Amino acid sequence: MAGKTFFIDTTVCTACRGCQSACKQWNQNPVAPTRQQGTYQNPPDLAAGTFKLVRFSEAGMAAGGPPRWYFFPDQCRHCLYPPCKMTADKKAKGAARIDSRTRAIVFDPTVKLTPTDFEAIRQSCPYDIPRYDTRSGGMTKCTMCIDRLGEGLQPACVKTCPTGAMNFGERDELLKLAETRLQAVKINHPGAALINADEVRVIFLVTDDPAKYHRFAAGGNNPKSAVGR
Ligand code: SF4
Ligand code: SF4
């Protein structure tokens, strides 16, 4: 069960979006027209061609206090026991698999899904990650860059990050790194925590309520998904 793991330290993320751009470039995903949504988050959500998105949230203004930014480089968590795969196995064999070497959860976008079956898979994901690719009729998300890993390279998002927010490696080592950083950050932020470290391969360190970063940061019900959104 060891496999690989990411540790994402949001305390040093500056929201430069280098990871987001590197992901799009490496995967040769197309850009899409977008518009200002009232924050610097752009595009507004994950999509069939956007596997990685730095989410921006602002808090404090409504209470009259100084604003605070929450940056959250969102992506598939590569769950240890992935509900998406459990649902996909019942709907379309081969649409999702576990990579034997890295334990990455990998979607096959060439396996076609009906909109209803895709909807069931998306709603089973606690983090609202899968997206429907209208071009192929399959679903997409972060691949853990297993093509790069096979060549001895780091994931593109990790390689690009200039601040050390994105970290990747053997699970045992990354768990130790995450725990070390948590203890250091707790000195000034007693509420700091690692999100669902026992359940996922993408572990976020946050200093505040995960819901302030993103609605699905710590998982949750997913009642509003819609095909092609
Ligand atoms: S985060 Fe969602 S899409 Fe990714 S492995 Fe977990 S259930 Fe599947
Ligand atoms: S591991 Fe690769 S596919 Fe996944 S978010 Fe990073 S760059 Fe994108």
mmCIF file with all atom_site columns, N, CA and C in Angstrom, residues 6 23 27 29 46-48 50-52 74-78 104-107 129-131 140-146 155 157 202:
data_model
loop_
_atom_site.group_PDB
_atom_site.id
_atom_site.type_symbol
_atom_site.label_atom_id
_atom_site.label_alt_id
_atom_site.label_comp_id
_atom_site.label_asym_id
_atom_site.label_entity_id
_atom_site.label_seq_id
_atom_site.pdbx_PDB_ins_code
_atom_site.Cartn_x
_atom_site.Cartn_y
_atom_site.Cartn_z
_atom_site.occupancy
_atom_site.B_iso_or_equiv
_atom_site.pdbx_formal_charge
_atom_site.auth_seq_id
_atom_site.auth_comp_id
_atom_site.auth_asym_id
_atom_site.auth_atom_id
_atom_site.pdbx_PDB_model_num
ATOM 1  N N  . PHE A 1 6   ? 1.617   13.298 -2.238  1.00 0.00 ? 6   PHE A N  1
ATOM 2  C CA . PHE A 1 6   ? 1.918   14.740 -2.286  1.00 0.00 ? 6   PHE A CA 1
ATOM 3  C C  . PHE A 1 6   ? 1.731   15.316 -0.882  1.00 0.00 ? 6   PHE A C  1
ATOM 4  N N  . CYS A 1 23  ? 0.741   22.279 -15.143 1.00 0.00 ? 23  CYS A N  1
ATOM 5  C CA . CYS A 1 23  ? -0.158  21.141 -15.351 1.00 0.00 ? 23  CYS A CA 1
ATOM 6  C C  . CYS A 1 23  ? -0.797  21.226 -16.727 1.00 0.00 ? 23  CYS A C  1
ATOM 7  N N  . ASN A 1 27  ? 0.171   18.525 -19.807 1.00 0.00 ? 27  ASN A N  1
ATOM 8  C CA . ASN A 1 27  ? -0.904  17.656 -20.307 1.00 0.00 ? 27  ASN A CA 1
ATOM 9  C C  . ASN A 1 27  ? -1.478  18.118 -21.647 1.00 0.00 ? 27  ASN A C  1
ATOM 10 N N  . ASN A 1 29  ? -3.348  20.505 -22.353 1.00 0.00 ? 29  ASN A N  1
ATOM 11 C CA . ASN A 1 29  ? -4.772  20.797 -22.242 1.00 0.00 ? 29  ASN A CA 1
ATOM 12 C C  . ASN A 1 29  ? -5.070  22.171 -22.836 1.00 0.00 ? 29  ASN A C  1
ATOM 13 N N  . LEU A 1 46  ? -12.391 23.701 -11.792 1.00 0.00 ? 46  LEU A N  1
ATOM 14 C CA . LEU A 1 46  ? -11.774 22.601 -12.534 1.00 0.00 ? 46  LEU A CA 1
ATOM 15 C C  . LEU A 1 46  ? -12.627 22.289 -13.761 1.00 0.00 ? 46  LEU A C  1
ATOM 16 N N  . ALA A 1 47  ? -12.012 21.702 -14.774 1.00 0.00 ? 47  ALA A N  1
ATOM 17 C CA . ALA A 1 47  ? -12.741 21.384 -16.005 1.00 0.00 ? 47  ALA A CA 1
ATOM 18 C C  . ALA A 1 47  ? -12.061 20.200 -16.667 1.00 0.00 ? 47  ALA A C  1
ATOM 19 N N  . ALA A 1 48  ? -12.645 19.721 -17.754 1.00 0.00 ? 48  ALA A N  1
ATOM 20 C CA . ALA A 1 48  ? -12.063 18.578 -18.461 1.00 0.00 ? 48  ALA A CA 1
ATOM 21 C C  . ALA A 1 48  ? -10.617 18.865 -18.870 1.00 0.00 ? 48  ALA A C  1
ATOM 22 N N  . THR A 1 50  ? -8.707  21.254 -17.209 1.00 0.00 ? 50  THR A N  1
ATOM 23 C CA . THR A 1 50  ? -8.041  21.934 -16.078 1.00 0.00 ? 50  THR A CA 1
ATOM 24 C C  . THR A 1 50  ? -8.012  20.971 -14.901 1.00 0.00 ? 50  THR A C  1
ATOM 25 N N  . PHE A 1 51  ? -6.850  20.302 -14.733 1.00 0.00 ? 51  PHE A N  1
ATOM 26 C CA . PHE A 1 51  ? -6.727  19.278 -13.688 1.00 0.00 ? 51  PHE A CA 1
ATOM 27 C C  . PHE A 1 51  ? -6.272  19.894 -12.363 1.00 0.00 ? 51  PHE A C  1
ATOM 28 N N  . LYS A 1 52  ? -5.721  21.101 -12.429 1.00 0.00 ? 52  LYS A N  1
ATOM 29 C CA . LYS A 1 52  ? -5.147  21.744 -11.243 1.00 0.00 ? 52  LYS A CA 1
ATOM 30 C C  . LYS A 1 52  ? -5.606  23.192 -11.239 1.00 0.00 ? 52  LYS A C  1
ATOM 31 N N  . ASP A 1 74  ? -5.978  23.132 -5.699  1.00 0.00 ? 74  ASP A N  1
ATOM 32 C CA . ASP A 1 74  ? -6.887  21.980 -5.727  1.00 0.00 ? 74  ASP A CA 1
ATOM 33 C C  . ASP A 1 74  ? -6.500  20.963 -6.816  1.00 0.00 ? 74  ASP A C  1
ATOM 34 N N  . GLN A 1 75  ? -6.716  19.692 -6.532  1.00 0.00 ? 75  GLN A N  1
ATOM 35 C CA . GLN A 1 75  ? -6.494  18.618 -7.508  1.00 0.00 ? 75  GLN A CA 1
ATOM 36 C C  . GLN A 1 75  ? -7.055  17.325 -6.929  1.00 0.00 ? 75  GLN A C  1
ATOM 37 N N  . CYS A 1 76  ? -7.084  16.257 -7.733  1.00 0.00 ? 76  CYS A N  1
ATOM 38 C CA . CYS A 1 76  ? -7.501  14.946 -7.240  1.00 0.00 ? 76  CYS A CA 1
ATOM 39 C C  . CYS A 1 76  ? -6.637  14.544 -6.055  1.00 0.00 ? 76  CYS A C  1
ATOM 40 N N  . ARG A 1 77  ? -7.257  13.924 -5.025  1.00 0.00 ? 77  ARG A N  1
ATOM 41 C CA . ARG A 1 77  ? -6.517  13.532 -3.813  1.00 0.00 ? 77  ARG A CA 1
ATOM 42 C C  . ARG A 1 77  ? -5.915  12.129 -3.927  1.00 0.00 ? 77  ARG A C  1
ATOM 43 N N  . HIS A 1 78  ? -6.197  11.416 -5.018  1.00 0.00 ? 78  HIS A N  1
ATOM 44 C CA . HIS A 1 78  ? -5.703  10.039 -5.178  1.00 0.00 ? 78  HIS A CA 1
ATOM 45 C C  . HIS A 1 78  ? -5.980  9.242  -3.901  1.00 0.00 ? 78  HIS A C  1
ATOM 46 N N  . ALA A 1 104 ? -1.462  5.667  -7.858  1.00 0.00 ? 104 ALA A N  1
ATOM 47 C CA . ALA A 1 104 ? -2.272  6.772  -8.400  1.00 0.00 ? 104 ALA A CA 1
ATOM 48 C C  . ALA A 1 104 ? -3.607  6.231  -8.876  1.00 0.00 ? 104 ALA A C  1
ATOM 49 N N  . ILE A 1 105 ? -4.650  7.044  -8.766  1.00 0.00 ? 105 ILE A N  1
ATOM 50 C CA . ILE A 1 105 ? -5.945  6.712  -9.354  1.00 0.00 ? 105 ILE A CA 1
ATOM 51 C C  . ILE A 1 105 ? -5.971  7.347  -10.740 1.00 0.00 ? 105 ILE A C  1
ATOM 52 N N  . VAL A 1 106 ? -6.098  6.502  -11.755 1.00 0.00 ? 106 VAL A N  1
ATOM 53 C CA . VAL A 1 106 ? -5.965  6.977  -13.138 1.00 0.00 ? 106 VAL A CA 1
ATOM 54 C C  . VAL A 1 106 ? -7.265  6.730  -13.897 1.00 0.00 ? 106 VAL A C  1
ATOM 55 N N  . PHE A 1 107 ? -7.777  7.765  -14.535 1.00 0.00 ? 107 PHE A N  1
ATOM 56 C CA . PHE A 1 107 ? -8.963  7.638  -15.387 1.00 0.00 ? 107 PHE A CA 1
ATOM 57 C C  . PHE A 1 107 ? -8.507  7.351  -16.815 1.00 0.00 ? 107 PHE A C  1
ATOM 58 N N  . ILE A 1 129 ? -14.060 16.178 -7.919  1.00 0.00 ? 129 ILE A N  1
ATOM 59 C CA . ILE A 1 129 ? -12.941 16.267 -8.857  1.00 0.00 ? 129 ILE A CA 1
ATOM 60 C C  . ILE A 1 129 ? -13.264 15.833 -10.298 1.00 0.00 ? 129 ILE A C  1
ATOM 61 N N  . PRO A 1 130 ? -13.903 14.690 -10.533 1.00 0.00 ? 130 PRO A N  1
ATOM 62 C CA . PRO A 1 130 ? -14.035 14.233 -11.937 1.00 0.00 ? 130 PRO A CA 1
ATOM 63 C C  . PRO A 1 130 ? -14.785 15.244 -12.809 1.00 0.00 ? 130 PRO A C  1
ATOM 64 N N  . ARG A 1 131 ? -14.342 15.355 -14.060 1.00 0.00 ? 131 ARG A N  1
ATOM 65 C CA . ARG A 1 131 ? -15.014 16.217 -15.028 1.00 0.00 ? 131 ARG A CA 1
ATOM 66 C C  . ARG A 1 131 ? -15.250 15.427 -16.323 1.00 0.00 ? 131 ARG A C  1
ATOM 67 N N  . THR A 1 140 ? -12.065 12.983 -16.931 1.00 0.00 ? 140 THR A N  1
ATOM 68 C CA . THR A 1 140 ? -10.675 13.379 -16.752 1.00 0.00 ? 140 THR A CA 1
ATOM 69 C C  . THR A 1 140 ? -10.439 13.931 -15.351 1.00 0.00 ? 140 THR A C  1
ATOM 70 N N  . LYS A 1 141 ? -9.160  14.006 -15.011 1.00 0.00 ? 141 LYS A N  1
ATOM 71 C CA . LYS A 1 141 ? -8.680  14.623 -13.764 1.00 0.00 ? 141 LYS A CA 1
ATOM 72 C C  . LYS A 1 141 ? -7.172  14.509 -13.742 1.00 0.00 ? 141 LYS A C  1
ATOM 73 N N  . CYS A 1 142 ? -6.555  14.955 -12.635 1.00 0.00 ? 142 CYS A N  1
ATOM 74 C CA . CYS A 1 142 ? -5.105  14.805 -12.418 1.00 0.00 ? 142 CYS A CA 1
ATOM 75 C C  . CYS A 1 142 ? -4.670  13.358 -12.585 1.00 0.00 ? 142 CYS A C  1
ATOM 76 N N  . THR A 1 143 ? -3.547  13.163 -13.283 1.00 0.00 ? 143 THR A N  1
ATOM 77 C CA . THR A 1 143 ? -3.025  11.813 -13.559 1.00 0.00 ? 143 THR A CA 1
ATOM 78 C C  . THR A 1 143 ? -1.888  11.416 -12.622 1.00 0.00 ? 143 THR A C  1
ATOM 79 N N  . MET A 1 144 ? -1.525  12.285 -11.704 1.00 0.00 ? 144 MET A N  1
ATOM 80 C CA . MET A 1 144 ? -0.318  12.172 -10.886 1.00 0.00 ? 144 MET A CA 1
ATOM 81 C C  . MET A 1 144 ? 0.934   12.232 -11.762 1.00 0.00 ? 144 MET A C  1
ATOM 82 N N  . CYS A 1 145 ? 0.743   12.661 -13.014 1.00 0.00 ? 145 CYS A N  1
ATOM 83 C CA . CYS A 1 145 ? 1.865   12.718 -13.964 1.00 0.00 ? 145 CYS A CA 1
ATOM 84 C C  . CYS A 1 145 ? 2.607   11.381 -14.002 1.00 0.00 ? 145 CYS A C  1
ATOM 85 N N  . ILE A 1 146 ? 1.880   10.265 -14.079 1.00 0.00 ? 146 ILE A N  1
ATOM 86 C CA . ILE A 1 146 ? 2.567   8.969  -14.075 1.00 0.00 ? 146 ILE A CA 1
ATOM 87 C C  . ILE A 1 146 ? 3.446   8.786  -15.309 1.00 0.00 ? 146 ILE A C  1
ATOM 88 N N  . PRO A 1 155 ? 6.298   15.211 -10.760 1.00 0.00 ? 155 PRO A N  1
ATOM 89 C CA . PRO A 1 155 ? 5.100   15.785 -11.389 1.00 0.00 ? 155 PRO A CA 1
ATOM 90 C C  . PRO A 1 155 ? 5.376   17.241 -11.795 1.00 0.00 ? 155 PRO A C  1
ATOM 91 N N  . CYS A 1 157 ? 3.652   19.929 -11.670 1.00 0.00 ? 157 CYS A N  1
ATOM 92 C CA . CYS A 1 157 ? 3.256   20.962 -10.705 1.00 0.00 ? 157 CYS A CA 1
ATOM 93 C C  . CYS A 1 157 ? 4.277   21.077 -9.580  1.00 0.00 ? 157 CYS A C  1
ATOM 94 N N  . VAL A 1 202 ? -2.882  13.105 -1.347  1.00 0.00 ? 202 VAL A N  1
ATOM 95 C CA . VAL A 1 202 ? -2.585  14.532 -1.533  1.00 0.00 ? 202 VAL A CA 1
ATOM 96 C C  . VAL A 1 202 ? -2.992  15.210 -0.225  1.00 0.00 ? 202 VAL A C  1
#
